[in-house]
PDB file of C-alpha atoms in Angstrom:
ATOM      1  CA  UNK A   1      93.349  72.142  75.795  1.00 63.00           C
ATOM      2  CA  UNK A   2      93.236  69.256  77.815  1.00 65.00           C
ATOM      3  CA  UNK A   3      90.210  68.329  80.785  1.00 68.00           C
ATOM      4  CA  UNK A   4      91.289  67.444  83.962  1.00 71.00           C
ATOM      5  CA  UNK A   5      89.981  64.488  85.006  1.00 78.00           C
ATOM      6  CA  UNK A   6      87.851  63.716  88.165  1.00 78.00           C
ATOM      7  CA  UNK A   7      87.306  60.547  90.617  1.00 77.00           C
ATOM      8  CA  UNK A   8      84.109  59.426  89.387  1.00 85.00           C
ATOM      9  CA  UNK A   9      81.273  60.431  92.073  1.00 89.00           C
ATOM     10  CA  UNK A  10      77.464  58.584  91.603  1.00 92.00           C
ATOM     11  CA  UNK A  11      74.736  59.119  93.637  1.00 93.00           C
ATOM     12  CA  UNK A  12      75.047  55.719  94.948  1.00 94.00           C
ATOM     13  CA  UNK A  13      78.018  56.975  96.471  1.00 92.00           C
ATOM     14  CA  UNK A  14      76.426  59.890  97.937  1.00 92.00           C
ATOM     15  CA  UNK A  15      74.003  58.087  98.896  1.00 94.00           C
ATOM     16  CA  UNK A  16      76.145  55.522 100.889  1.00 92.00           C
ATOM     17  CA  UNK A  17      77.000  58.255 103.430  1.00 90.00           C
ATOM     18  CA  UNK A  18      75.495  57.967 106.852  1.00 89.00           C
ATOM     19  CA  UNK A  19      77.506  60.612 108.470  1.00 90.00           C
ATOM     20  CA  UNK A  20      79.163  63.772 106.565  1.00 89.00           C
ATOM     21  CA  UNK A  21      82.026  63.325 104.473  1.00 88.00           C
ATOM     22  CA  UNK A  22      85.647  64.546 105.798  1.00 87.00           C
ATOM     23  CA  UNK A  23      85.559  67.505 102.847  1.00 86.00           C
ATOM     24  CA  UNK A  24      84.237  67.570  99.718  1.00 87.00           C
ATOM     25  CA  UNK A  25      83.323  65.078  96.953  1.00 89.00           C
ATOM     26  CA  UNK A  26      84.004  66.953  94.117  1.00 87.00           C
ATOM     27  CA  UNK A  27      86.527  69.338  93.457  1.00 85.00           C
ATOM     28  CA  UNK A  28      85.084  72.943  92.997  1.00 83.00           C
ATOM     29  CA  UNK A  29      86.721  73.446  89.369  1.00 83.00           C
ATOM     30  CA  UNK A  30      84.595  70.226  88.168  1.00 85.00           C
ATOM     31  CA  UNK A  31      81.967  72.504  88.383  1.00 86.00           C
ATOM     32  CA  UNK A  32      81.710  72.680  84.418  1.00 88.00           C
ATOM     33  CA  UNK A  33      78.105  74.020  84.090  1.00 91.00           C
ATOM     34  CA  UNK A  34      78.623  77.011  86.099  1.00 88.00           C
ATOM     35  CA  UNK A  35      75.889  75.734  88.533  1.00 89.00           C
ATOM     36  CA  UNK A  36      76.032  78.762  91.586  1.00 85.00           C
ATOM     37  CA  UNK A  37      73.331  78.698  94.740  1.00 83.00           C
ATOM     38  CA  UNK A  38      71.629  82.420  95.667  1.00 82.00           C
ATOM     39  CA  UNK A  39      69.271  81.599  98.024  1.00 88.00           C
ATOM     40  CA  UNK A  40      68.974  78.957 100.803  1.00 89.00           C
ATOM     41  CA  UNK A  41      66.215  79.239 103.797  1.00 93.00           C
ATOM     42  CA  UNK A  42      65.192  76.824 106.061  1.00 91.00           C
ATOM     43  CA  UNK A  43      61.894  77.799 107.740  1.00 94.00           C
ATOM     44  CA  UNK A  44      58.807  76.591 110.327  1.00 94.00           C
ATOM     45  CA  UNK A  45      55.851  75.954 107.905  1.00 95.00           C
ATOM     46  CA  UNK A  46      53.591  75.590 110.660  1.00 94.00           C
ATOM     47  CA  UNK A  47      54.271  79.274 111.893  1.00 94.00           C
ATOM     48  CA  UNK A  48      56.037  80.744 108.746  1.00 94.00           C
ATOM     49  CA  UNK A  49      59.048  81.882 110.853  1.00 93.00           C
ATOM     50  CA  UNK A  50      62.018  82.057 108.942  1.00 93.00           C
ATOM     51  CA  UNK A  51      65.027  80.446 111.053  1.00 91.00           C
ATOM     52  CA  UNK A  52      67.691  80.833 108.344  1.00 91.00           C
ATOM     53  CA  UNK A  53      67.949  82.934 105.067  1.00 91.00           C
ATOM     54  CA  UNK A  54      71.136  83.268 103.142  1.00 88.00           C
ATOM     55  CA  UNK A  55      71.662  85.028  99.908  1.00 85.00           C
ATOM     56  CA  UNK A  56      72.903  87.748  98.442  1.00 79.00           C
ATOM     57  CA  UNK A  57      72.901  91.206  98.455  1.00 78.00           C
ATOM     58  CA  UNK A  58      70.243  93.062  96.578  1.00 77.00           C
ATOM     59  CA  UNK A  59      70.973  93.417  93.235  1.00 72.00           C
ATOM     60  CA  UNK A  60      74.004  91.138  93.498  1.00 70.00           C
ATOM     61  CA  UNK A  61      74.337  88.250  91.157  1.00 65.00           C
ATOM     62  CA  UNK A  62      75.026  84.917  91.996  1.00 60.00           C
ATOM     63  CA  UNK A  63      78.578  84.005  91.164  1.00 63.00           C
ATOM     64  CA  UNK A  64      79.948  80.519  90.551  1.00 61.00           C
ATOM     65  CA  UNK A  65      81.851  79.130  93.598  1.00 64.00           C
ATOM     66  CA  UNK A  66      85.734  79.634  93.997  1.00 68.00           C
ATOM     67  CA  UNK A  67      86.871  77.651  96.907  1.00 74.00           C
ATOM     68  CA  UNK A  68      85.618  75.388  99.665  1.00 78.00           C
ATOM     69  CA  UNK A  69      85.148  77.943 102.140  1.00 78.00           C
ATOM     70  CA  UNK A  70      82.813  79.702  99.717  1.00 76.00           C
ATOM     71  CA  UNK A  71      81.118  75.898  99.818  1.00 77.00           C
ATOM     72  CA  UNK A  72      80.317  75.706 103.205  1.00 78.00           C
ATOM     73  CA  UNK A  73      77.213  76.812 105.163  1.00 77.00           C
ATOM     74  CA  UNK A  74      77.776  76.953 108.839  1.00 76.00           C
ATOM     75  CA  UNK A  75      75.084  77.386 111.283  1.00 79.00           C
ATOM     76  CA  UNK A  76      73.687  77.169 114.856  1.00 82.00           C
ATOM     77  CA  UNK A  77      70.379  76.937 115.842  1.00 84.00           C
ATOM     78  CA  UNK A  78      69.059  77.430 119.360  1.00 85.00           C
ATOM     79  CA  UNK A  79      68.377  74.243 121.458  1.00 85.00           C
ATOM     80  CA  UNK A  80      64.456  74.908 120.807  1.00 87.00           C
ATOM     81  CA  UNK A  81      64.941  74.375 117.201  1.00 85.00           C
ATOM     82  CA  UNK A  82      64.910  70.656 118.342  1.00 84.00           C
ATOM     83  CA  UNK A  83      61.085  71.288 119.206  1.00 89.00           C
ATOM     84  CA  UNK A  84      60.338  72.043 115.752  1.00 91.00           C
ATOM     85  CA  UNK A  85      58.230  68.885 114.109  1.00 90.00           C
ATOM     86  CA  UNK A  86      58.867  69.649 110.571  1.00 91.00           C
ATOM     87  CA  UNK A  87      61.459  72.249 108.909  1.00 88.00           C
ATOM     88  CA  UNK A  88      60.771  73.653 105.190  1.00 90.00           C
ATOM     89  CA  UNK A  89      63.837  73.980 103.043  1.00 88.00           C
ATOM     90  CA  UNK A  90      63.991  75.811  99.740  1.00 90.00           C
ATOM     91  CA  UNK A  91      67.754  76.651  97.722  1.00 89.00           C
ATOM     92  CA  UNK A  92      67.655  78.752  94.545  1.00 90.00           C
ATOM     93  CA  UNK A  93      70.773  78.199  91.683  1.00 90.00           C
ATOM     94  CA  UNK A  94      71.279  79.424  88.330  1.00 89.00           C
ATOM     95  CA  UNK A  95      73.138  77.757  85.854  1.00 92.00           C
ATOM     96  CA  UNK A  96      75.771  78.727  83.217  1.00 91.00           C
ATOM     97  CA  UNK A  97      75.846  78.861  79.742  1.00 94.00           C
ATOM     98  CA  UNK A  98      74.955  75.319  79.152  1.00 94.00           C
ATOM     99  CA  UNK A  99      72.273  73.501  79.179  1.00 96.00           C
ATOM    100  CA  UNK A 100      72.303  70.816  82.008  1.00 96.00           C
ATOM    101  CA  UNK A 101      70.686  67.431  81.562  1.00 96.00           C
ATOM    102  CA  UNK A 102      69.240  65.569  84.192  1.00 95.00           C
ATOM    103  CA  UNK A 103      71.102  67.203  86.963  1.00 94.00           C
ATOM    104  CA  UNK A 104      70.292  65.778  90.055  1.00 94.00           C
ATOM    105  CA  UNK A 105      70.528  67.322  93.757  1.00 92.00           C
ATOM    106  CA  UNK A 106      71.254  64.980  97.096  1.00 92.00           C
ATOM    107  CA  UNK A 107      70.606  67.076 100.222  1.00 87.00           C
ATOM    108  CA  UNK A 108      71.265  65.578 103.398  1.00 87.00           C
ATOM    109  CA  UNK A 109      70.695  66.758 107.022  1.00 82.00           C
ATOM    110  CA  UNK A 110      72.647  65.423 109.873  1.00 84.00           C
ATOM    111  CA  UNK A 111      72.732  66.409 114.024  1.00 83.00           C
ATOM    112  CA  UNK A 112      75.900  64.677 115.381  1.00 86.00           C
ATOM    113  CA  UNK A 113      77.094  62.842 112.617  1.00 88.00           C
ATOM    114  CA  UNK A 114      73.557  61.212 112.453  1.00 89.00           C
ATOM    115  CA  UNK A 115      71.870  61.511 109.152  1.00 90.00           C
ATOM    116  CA  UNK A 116      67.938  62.862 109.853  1.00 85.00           C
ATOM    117  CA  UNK A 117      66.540  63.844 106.828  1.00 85.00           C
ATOM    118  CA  UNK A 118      67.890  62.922 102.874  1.00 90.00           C
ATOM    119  CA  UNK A 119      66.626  64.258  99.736  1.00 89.00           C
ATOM    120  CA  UNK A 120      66.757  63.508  96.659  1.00 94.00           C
ATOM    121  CA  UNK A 121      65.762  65.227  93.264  1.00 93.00           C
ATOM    122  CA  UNK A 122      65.903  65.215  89.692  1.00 95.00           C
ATOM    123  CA  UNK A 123      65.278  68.427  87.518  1.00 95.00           C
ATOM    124  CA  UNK A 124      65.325  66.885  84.072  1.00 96.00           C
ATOM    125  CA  UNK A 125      66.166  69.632  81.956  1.00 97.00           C
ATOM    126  CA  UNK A 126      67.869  72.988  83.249  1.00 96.00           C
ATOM    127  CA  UNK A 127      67.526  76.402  80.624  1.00 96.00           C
ATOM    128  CA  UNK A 128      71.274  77.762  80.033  1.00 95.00           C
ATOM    129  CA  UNK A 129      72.078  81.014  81.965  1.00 93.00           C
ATOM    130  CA  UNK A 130      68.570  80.212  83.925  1.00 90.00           C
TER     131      UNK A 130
END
């Protein structure tokens, strides 16, 4: 059976955005490691109050993505969130039956099209079906 074949997408190119893309980089079914997200809060370390938590329901198992709207986190925040001095941001995944090398994670934050905050990092070595 034949691959399908991608547009090739580095993290230089990521990197080169200063506003958010029109949709999405990658298609969802180049998604060959199986790589789903459970968890994703964003929080005020300085009082511990949790401002957003997504993830699933108890017991429920993180599934690889389908489509874009499955992609997509949408959010509002009050205008006092602008107050905040620092945010804390923490995502959990799981990977699929292989092992991923290297994989590498770009997460960018932007207010009006205006990139704040960027990311950047490297797990070297992910476990399969961890």
């Amino acid at each position: 059976q034949m691959q399908p074949t991608y547009p090739s997408i580095t993290p230089a190119d990521v990197l080169k955005h200063s506003k958010p893309s029109e949709g999405f980089l990658c298609p969802v079914d180049a998604n060959m490691f199986g790589i789903s997200f459970g968890k994703f809060v964003i929080r005020n370390p300085q009082s511990g109050d949790i401002l957003l938590c997504i993830e699933p329901e108890p017991g429920q198992i993180p599934k690889p993505i389908m489509d874009d709207k499955e992609r997509t986190i949408q959010y509002a925040f009050p205008r006092d969130f602008l107050k905040i001095k620092q945010i804390g941001t923490s995502v959990d995944f799981k990977v699929g039956d292989k092992e991923v090398k290297n994989f590498r994670m770009i997460e960018r934050h932007y207010f009006m099209n205006k990139l704040l905050r960027s990311y950047d990092f490297t797990f070297g070595f992910c476990i399969p079906n961890s």
